[in-house]
mmCIF file of C-alpha atoms in Angstrom:
data_model
loop_
_atom_site.group_PDB
_atom_site.id
_atom_site.type_symbol
_atom_site.label_atom_id
_atom_site.label_comp_id
_atom_site.label_asym_id
_atom_site.label_seq_id
_atom_site.Cartn_x
_atom_site.Cartn_y
_atom_site.Cartn_z
ATOM 1 C CA MET A 1 175.134 87.702 134.793
ATOM 2 C CA ALA A 2 178.351 87.966 132.584
ATOM 3 C CA LYS A 3 180.547 84.990 131.760
ATOM 4 C CA THR A 4 183.660 86.875 130.686
ATOM 5 C CA LEU A 5 185.221 90.025 131.637
ATOM 6 C CA GLU A 6 184.470 91.671 128.329
ATOM 7 C CA GLU A 7 180.859 90.816 128.884
ATOM 8 C CA GLY A 8 181.079 92.329 132.335
ATOM 9 C CA PHE A 9 182.241 95.649 131.059
ATOM 10 C CA ALA A 10 179.834 95.630 128.100
ATOM 11 C CA THR A 11 176.912 95.160 130.503
ATOM 12 C CA PHE A 12 178.215 97.676 132.911
ATOM 13 C CA LEU A 13 178.764 100.368 130.239
ATOM 14 C CA GLY A 14 175.207 99.703 129.153
ATOM 15 C CA ARG A 15 173.958 100.456 132.633
ATOM 16 C CA LEU A 16 176.127 103.719 132.903
ATOM 17 C CA ALA A 17 174.576 105.371 129.721
ATOM 18 C CA PRO A 18 172.355 108.178 130.689
ATOM 19 C CA LEU A 19 168.603 107.757 129.651
ATOM 20 C CA SER A 20 167.403 110.221 127.192
ATOM 21 C CA SER A 21 164.419 110.878 129.514
ATOM 22 C CA GLU A 22 166.704 112.145 132.272
ATOM 23 C CA HIS A 23 168.554 114.433 129.902
ATOM 24 C CA ASP A 24 165.189 115.718 128.595
ATOM 25 C CA ALA A 25 163.986 116.529 132.072
ATOM 26 C CA ALA A 26 166.804 118.905 132.536
ATOM 27 C CA ALA A 27 166.689 120.245 129.069
ATOM 28 C CA SER A 28 162.926 121.185 129.598
ATOM 29 C CA HIS A 29 164.100 124.175 131.633
ATOM 30 C CA LYS A 30 166.557 125.369 129.086
ATOM 31 C CA ASN A 31 164.443 127.999 127.573
ATOM 32 C CA SER A 32 163.234 129.643 130.898
ATOM 33 C CA VAL A 33 166.929 129.723 132.273
ATOM 34 C CA LYS A 34 168.056 131.307 128.911
ATOM 35 C CA SER A 35 165.266 133.952 129.087
ATOM 36 C CA CYS A 36 166.287 134.805 132.548
ATOM 37 C CA LEU A 37 169.976 135.336 131.463
ATOM 38 C CA GLU A 38 168.748 137.300 128.240
ATOM 39 C CA ASN A 39 166.762 139.619 130.468
ATOM 40 C CA ASN A 40 169.339 140.253 133.113
ATOM 41 C CA PHE A 41 172.668 139.917 131.455
ATOM 42 C CA LYS A 42 171.948 140.127 127.622
ATOM 43 C CA CYS A 43 173.102 136.590 127.075
ATOM 44 C CA TYR A 44 173.409 135.962 123.306
ATOM 45 C CA GLU A 45 174.508 132.426 123.082
ATOM 46 C CA PHE A 46 173.576 129.455 125.341
ATOM 47 C CA PHE A 47 175.020 125.993 124.413
ATOM 48 C CA GLU A 48 175.440 122.591 126.133
ATOM 49 C CA THR A 49 178.884 121.519 127.278
ATOM 50 C CA GLY A 50 180.120 118.865 129.900
ATOM 51 C CA SER A 51 179.533 115.275 130.116
ATOM 52 C CA PHE A 52 176.196 115.162 128.342
ATOM 53 C CA GLY A 53 177.488 117.314 125.535
ATOM 54 C CA SER A 54 180.689 115.143 124.998
ATOM 55 C CA GLY A 55 178.978 111.730 125.290
ATOM 56 C CA THR A 56 180.864 110.735 128.633
ATOM 57 C CA GLY A 57 177.901 111.368 131.199
ATOM 58 C CA ILE A 58 176.845 108.741 133.929
ATOM 59 C CA ARG A 59 173.279 107.764 134.438
ATOM 60 C CA HIS A 60 171.697 109.732 137.402
ATOM 61 C CA HIS A 61 175.118 111.354 138.091
ATOM 62 C CA SER A 62 176.156 113.815 135.598
ATOM 63 C CA ASP A 63 174.832 117.326 135.515
ATOM 64 C CA THR A 64 173.476 119.013 132.350
ATOM 65 C CA ASP A 65 175.915 121.917 131.647
ATOM 66 C CA TYR A 66 175.517 125.001 129.664
ATOM 67 C CA PHE A 67 177.900 127.971 128.655
ATOM 68 C CA ALA A 68 175.875 131.198 128.958
ATOM 69 C CA VAL A 69 177.773 133.848 126.770
ATOM 70 C CA CYS A 70 177.286 137.480 127.691
ATOM 71 C CA PRO A 71 178.625 140.823 126.630
ATOM 72 C CA SER A 72 181.699 141.638 128.836
ATOM 73 C CA GLY A 73 180.061 144.778 130.218
ATOM 74 C CA ASN A 74 177.192 142.809 131.628
ATOM 75 C CA LEU A 75 179.244 140.713 133.947
ATOM 76 C CA SER A 76 181.223 142.215 136.775
ATOM 77 C CA THR A 77 184.971 142.315 136.503
ATOM 78 C CA SER A 78 185.044 140.183 139.665
ATOM 79 C CA SER A 79 184.040 136.585 138.522
ATOM 80 C CA SER A 80 182.959 136.040 142.247
ATOM 81 C CA SER A 81 180.440 138.953 142.026
ATOM 82 C CA ALA A 82 179.417 137.882 138.540
ATOM 83 C CA LEU A 83 178.443 134.335 139.836
ATOM 84 C CA ARG A 84 176.578 135.852 142.816
ATOM 85 C CA SER A 85 174.627 137.991 140.410
ATOM 86 C CA VAL A 86 173.571 135.244 138.144
ATOM 87 C CA LYS A 87 172.715 133.110 141.143
ATOM 88 C CA GLU A 88 170.466 135.911 142.463
ATOM 89 C CA ALA A 89 168.798 136.314 138.994
ATOM 90 C CA LEU A 90 168.289 132.660 138.705
ATOM 91 C CA GLN A 91 166.813 132.457 142.407
ATOM 92 C CA SER A 92 164.439 135.300 141.645
ATOM 93 C CA THR A 93 163.156 133.518 138.479
ATOM 94 C CA PHE A 94 162.908 130.111 139.929
ATOM 95 C CA TRP A 95 161.915 131.287 143.514
ATOM 96 C CA GLN A 96 160.264 127.803 144.104
ATOM 97 C CA THR A 97 163.401 125.881 143.512
ATOM 98 C CA SER A 98 165.613 125.393 146.638
ATOM 99 C CA GLY A 99 169.273 124.795 146.713
ATOM 100 C CA ILE A 100 170.460 127.033 143.892
ATOM 101 C CA GLU A 101 174.103 127.720 144.612
ATOM 102 C CA VAL A 102 177.394 128.972 143.253
ATOM 103 C CA ARG A 103 179.672 126.127 142.439
ATOM 104 C CA THR A 104 182.641 127.927 140.684
ATOM 105 C CA PRO A 105 182.824 128.379 137.735
ATOM 106 C CA SER A 106 179.115 127.831 137.614
ATOM 107 C CA VAL A 107 175.767 128.393 139.192
ATOM 108 C CA ARG A 108 173.952 125.124 140.029
ATOM 109 C CA ILE A 109 170.161 124.702 139.722
ATOM 110 C CA PRO A 110 168.637 121.314 141.136
ATOM 111 C CA PHE A 111 165.443 120.838 139.331
ATOM 112 C CA GLY A 112 164.934 117.146 140.319
ATOM 113 C CA ASN A 113 166.046 114.419 142.632
ATOM 114 C CA TYR A 114 168.948 113.111 140.343
ATOM 115 C CA ALA A 115 172.070 115.148 139.423
ATOM 116 C CA SER A 116 171.138 114.594 135.737
ATOM 117 C CA GLU A 117 168.085 116.914 136.427
ATOM 118 C CA THR A 118 170.490 119.586 137.748
ATOM 119 C CA ILE A 119 171.536 122.314 135.337
ATOM 120 C CA GLU A 120 174.945 123.994 135.909
ATOM 121 C CA ILE A 121 175.245 127.414 134.144
ATOM 122 C CA THR A 122 178.732 128.889 133.386
ATOM 123 C CA PRO A 123 178.565 132.509 132.689
ATOM 124 C CA CYS A 124 181.243 133.666 130.258
ATOM 125 C CA THR A 125 182.459 136.120 127.844
ATOM 126 C CA PHE A 126 183.732 135.305 124.225
ATOM 127 C CA ILE A 127 187.403 136.320 123.803
ATOM 128 C CA GLY A 128 187.972 135.387 120.221
ATOM 129 C CA MET A 129 189.156 132.205 118.205
ATOM 130 C CA ILE A 130 192.380 130.371 119.070
ATOM 131 C CA ASP A 131 194.376 127.986 116.889
ATOM 132 C CA THR A 132 194.582 124.567 118.635
ATOM 133 C CA PRO A 133 195.831 121.009 117.685
ATOM 134 C CA VAL A 134 192.359 120.287 116.606
ATOM 135 C CA GLY A 135 191.697 123.479 114.591
ATOM 136 C CA ASN A 136 190.477 127.029 115.061
ATOM 137 C CA LYS A 137 188.017 127.145 118.075
ATOM 138 C CA PRO A 138 186.314 129.711 120.071
ATOM 139 C CA GLN A 139 187.452 130.470 123.557
ATOM 140 C CA TYR A 140 185.734 132.015 126.571
ATOM 141 C CA SER A 141 186.579 133.605 130.051
ATOM 142 C CA ILE A 142 185.037 131.848 132.786
ATOM 143 C CA ALA A 143 185.363 132.218 136.538
ATOM 144 C CA ASP A 144 188.307 130.898 138.250
ATOM 145 C CA TYR A 145 188.704 130.201 141.978
ATOM 146 C CA SER A 146 190.145 133.524 143.085
ATOM 147 C CA GLY A 147 187.672 136.072 141.833
ATOM 148 C CA GLY A 148 189.393 136.343 138.412
ATOM 149 C CA TRP A 149 188.762 134.859 135.031
ATOM 150 C CA MET A 150 190.422 131.922 133.204
ATOM 151 C CA ARG A 151 190.206 130.736 129.509
ATOM 152 C CA SER A 152 188.226 127.782 128.398
ATOM 153 C CA SER A 153 187.197 126.193 125.122
ATOM 154 C CA PRO A 154 184.738 123.256 125.402
ATOM 155 C CA LYS A 155 184.498 122.891 121.522
ATOM 156 C CA ALA A 156 188.360 122.414 121.565
ATOM 157 C CA HIS A 157 188.245 119.852 124.390
ATOM 158 C CA ASN A 158 185.400 118.052 122.986
ATOM 159 C CA SER A 159 187.086 117.912 119.583
ATOM 160 C CA TYR A 160 190.327 116.518 121.243
ATOM 161 C CA VAL A 161 188.417 113.748 123.045
ATOM 162 C CA LYS A 162 186.592 112.936 119.812
ATOM 163 C CA ARG A 163 189.778 112.776 117.624
ATOM 164 C CA GLU A 164 191.271 110.112 120.004
ATOM 165 C CA ASP A 165 187.908 108.304 120.502
ATOM 166 C CA ASP A 166 187.645 107.927 116.612
ATOM 167 C CA ARG A 167 191.101 106.884 116.196
ATOM 168 C CA LEU A 168 190.635 104.153 118.963
ATOM 169 C CA GLY A 169 187.518 102.808 117.390
ATOM 170 C CA GLY A 170 184.975 104.473 119.950
ATOM 171 C CA LYS A 171 186.548 103.005 122.975
ATOM 172 C CA LEU A 172 187.954 106.147 124.670
ATOM 173 C CA LYS A 173 184.623 107.715 125.583
ATOM 174 C CA PRO A 174 183.472 104.433 127.368
ATOM 175 C CA LEU A 175 186.976 104.352 129.122
ATOM 176 C CA ILE A 176 186.286 107.888 130.483
ATOM 177 C CA ARG A 177 182.789 106.923 131.414
ATOM 178 C CA LEU A 178 184.186 104.018 133.462
ATOM 179 C CA LEU A 179 186.587 106.527 135.259
ATOM 180 C CA LYS A 180 183.696 108.932 135.938
ATOM 181 C CA ALA A 181 181.675 105.804 137.502
ATOM 182 C CA TRP A 182 184.514 105.250 139.747
ATOM 183 C CA LYS A 183 184.546 108.834 140.797
ATOM 184 C CA PHE A 184 180.878 108.986 141.326
ATOM 185 C CA TYR A 185 180.276 105.712 142.953
ATOM 186 C CA ASN A 186 182.964 106.196 145.464
ATOM 187 C CA ASN A 187 182.420 110.015 145.884
ATOM 188 C CA VAL A 188 185.859 110.907 144.904
ATOM 189 C CA PRO A 189 186.037 114.789 144.661
ATOM 190 C CA ILE A 190 188.099 114.908 141.386
ATOM 191 C CA SER A 191 187.261 117.119 138.612
ATOM 192 C CA SER A 192 185.578 115.258 135.769
ATOM 193 C CA PHE A 193 187.353 117.597 133.434
ATOM 194 C CA TYR A 194 190.781 116.653 134.884
ATOM 195 C CA LEU A 195 189.820 112.962 134.459
ATOM 196 C CA GLU A 196 188.830 113.424 130.717
ATOM 197 C CA LEU A 197 192.143 115.327 130.038
ATOM 198 C CA ARG A 198 194.248 112.600 131.839
ATOM 199 C CA ALA A 199 192.634 109.859 130.060
ATOM 200 C CA THR A 200 192.809 111.366 126.708
ATOM 201 C CA LYS A 201 196.337 112.221 127.114
ATOM 202 C CA TYR A 202 197.159 108.668 128.167
ATOM 203 C CA ALA A 203 195.183 107.282 125.213
ATOM 204 C CA GLU A 204 197.344 109.428 122.641
ATOM 205 C CA SER A 205 200.098 106.883 123.052
ATOM 206 C CA GLU A 206 197.809 103.790 122.750
ATOM 207 C CA SER A 207 197.046 101.903 119.651
ATOM 208 C CA ALA A 208 194.049 100.007 121.120
ATOM 209 C CA ILE A 209 191.868 100.098 124.311
ATOM 210 C CA VAL A 210 191.097 97.023 126.501
ATOM 211 C CA TYR A 211 188.797 98.523 129.314
ATOM 212 C CA ASP A 212 190.127 96.534 132.208
ATOM 213 C CA ILE A 213 193.747 96.925 131.363
ATOM 214 C CA ASP A 214 193.558 100.559 130.489
ATOM 215 C CA LEU A 215 191.397 101.307 133.517
ATOM 216 C CA HIS A 216 194.125 99.894 135.673
ATOM 217 C CA HIS A 217 196.936 101.704 133.819
ATOM 218 C CA ILE A 218 195.203 105.074 134.268
ATOM 219 C CA LEU A 219 194.605 104.513 138.031
ATOM 220 C CA LYS A 220 198.379 103.643 138.389
ATOM 221 C CA LYS A 221 199.196 106.966 136.598
ATOM 222 C CA LEU A 222 196.836 108.951 138.887
ATOM 223 C CA TYR A 223 198.381 107.263 141.894
ATOM 224 C CA ASP A 224 202.040 107.581 140.702
ATOM 225 C CA THR A 225 201.626 111.325 139.917
ATOM 226 C CA ASN A 226 199.756 112.038 143.189
ATOM 227 C CA LEU A 227 197.058 113.619 141.174
ATOM 228 C CA ALA A 228 199.426 116.284 139.918
ATOM 229 C CA SER A 229 198.039 119.100 137.750
ATOM 230 C CA ILE A 230 198.027 118.400 134.136
ATOM 231 C CA GLN A 231 199.042 121.036 131.428
ATOM 232 C CA ASP A 232 196.017 121.396 129.044
ATOM 233 C CA PRO A 233 196.959 119.677 125.839
ATOM 234 C CA MET A 234 195.131 122.234 123.848
ATOM 235 C CA GLY A 235 197.107 125.023 125.306
ATOM 236 C CA ILE A 236 193.956 127.014 126.517
ATOM 237 C CA SER A 237 193.312 126.337 130.180
ATOM 238 C CA GLY A 238 197.025 126.211 131.485
ATOM 239 C CA LEU A 239 197.538 123.886 134.385
ATOM 240 C CA VAL A 240 194.344 122.020 135.250
ATOM 241 C CA ASP A 241 194.071 120.880 138.822
ATOM 242 C CA ALA A 242 192.594 117.536 139.902
ATOM 243 C CA CYS A 243 190.607 119.165 142.772
ATOM 244 C CA SER A 244 189.291 122.540 143.697
ATOM 245 C CA SER A 245 190.842 122.542 147.145
ATOM 246 C CA ALA A 246 193.601 120.970 149.224
ATOM 247 C CA ALA A 247 191.200 119.127 151.487
ATOM 248 C CA LYS A 248 189.562 117.581 148.455
ATOM 249 C CA LYS A 249 192.823 116.656 146.839
ATOM 250 C CA GLU A 250 193.901 114.939 150.195
ATOM 251 C CA GLU A 251 190.638 112.936 150.203
ATOM 252 C CA SER A 252 191.022 112.149 146.497
ATOM 253 C CA VAL A 253 194.607 110.973 146.825
ATOM 254 C CA SER A 254 193.414 108.489 149.640
ATOM 255 C CA LYS A 255 190.494 107.180 147.456
ATOM 256 C CA THR A 256 192.778 107.034 144.425
ATOM 257 C CA LEU A 257 195.122 104.704 146.409
ATOM 258 C CA THR A 258 192.301 102.483 147.499
ATOM 259 C CA GLY A 259 191.011 102.445 143.921
ATOM 260 C CA PHE A 260 194.589 101.570 142.358
ATOM 261 C CA ILE A 261 194.897 98.678 144.959
ATOM 262 C CA ARG A 262 191.508 97.182 143.940
ATOM 263 C CA ALA A 263 192.268 97.593 140.203
ATOM 264 C CA GLU A 264 195.729 96.148 140.611
ATOM 265 C CA LYS A 265 194.309 93.116 142.419
ATOM 266 C CA ALA A 266 191.646 92.695 139.502
ATOM 267 C CA TYR A 267 194.603 93.158 136.962
ATOM 268 C CA GLU A 268 196.583 90.393 138.558
ATOM 269 C CA GLN A 269 193.555 87.899 138.261
ATOM 270 C CA ARG A 270 192.490 88.743 134.766
ATOM 271 C CA SER A 271 194.259 85.651 133.463
ATOM 272 C CA GLY A 272 193.806 83.566 136.385
ATOM 273 C CA ASP A 273 190.831 83.388 138.819
ATOM 274 C CA ILE A 274 188.035 85.184 136.895
ATOM 275 C CA ASP A 275 185.705 85.110 139.759
ATOM 276 C CA LYS A 276 188.227 87.006 141.837
ATOM 277 C CA CYS A 277 188.821 89.421 139.082
ATOM 278 C CA PHE A 278 185.039 90.170 139.025
ATOM 279 C CA TYR A 279 185.087 90.618 142.804
ATOM 280 C CA TRP A 280 187.667 93.133 142.720
ATOM 281 C CA TRP A 281 186.078 94.947 139.940
ATOM 282 C CA ASN A 282 182.961 95.006 141.875
ATOM 283 C CA MET A 283 184.767 96.425 144.917
ATOM 284 C CA PHE A 284 186.331 99.105 142.582
ATOM 285 C CA PHE A 285 182.950 100.243 141.374
ATOM 286 C CA ALA A 286 181.442 100.259 144.879
ATOM 287 C CA ASP A 287 179.143 97.084 144.356
ATOM 288 C CA LYS A 288 177.760 98.257 141.055
ATOM 289 C CA PHE A 289 179.679 95.982 138.658
ATOM 290 C CA PRO A 290 177.632 92.879 137.117
ATOM 291 C CA ALA A 291 177.709 89.707 138.788
ATOM 292 C CA ARG A 292 179.268 86.593 137.063
#
């Protein structure tokens, strides 16, 4: 039970943080996955990225993500073909694991019951260093959604989020975690990377973070912009789309409207009826928010 809204969000964030045991369960497969990629594609670097790597993962919902860096000559010039080849190699190695699939720009291997026990491998090639607002960072080519390749730099984007998180006293990453909780608990098919960029770009103009206020403001921004693509603030990935297809965007726009309405009702009650405020945040988070 939480008496204040601040206590409610603190309790909720404690529940959202991934357990070290679930991350370890996925990471235990790391070496065998790496060996497969070394043998088949001469992979020479294998490093963790994504929500676990950046500290914004959600318990039982966030995948464990790795970039597998291979020489360009060992991956097909068609990214679609490259992903299929990686999938086939992994399926041959983990022949007892069902459900291995291509999920562009990655290959997904479900090793357990929870998403946190799923490894997503992004095959890529190193294309040099790039000067960014957060320093000189390595960039890679990863699969796009049309059979070609696009640029990506997880280390630049992680540094960008960390820079703003440090400036805001460690409150940006929890805010991103809250956004991702809304996404996962309501099955909103929005890209987690898109949400991270939107939240961090929003936070650039803020001097402090108050979770319920800023969560409301970000939902309003998402709704007002109709989930418009965002220009990568690091100047690497170009325009970043909210969703991977028109159908997913249509569904996401509808669920964003519902989320915004609930956040708006909670926001209106934050200085009035605190019980109703808790009620609407509980609706927003699909009955997962702490009781008062």
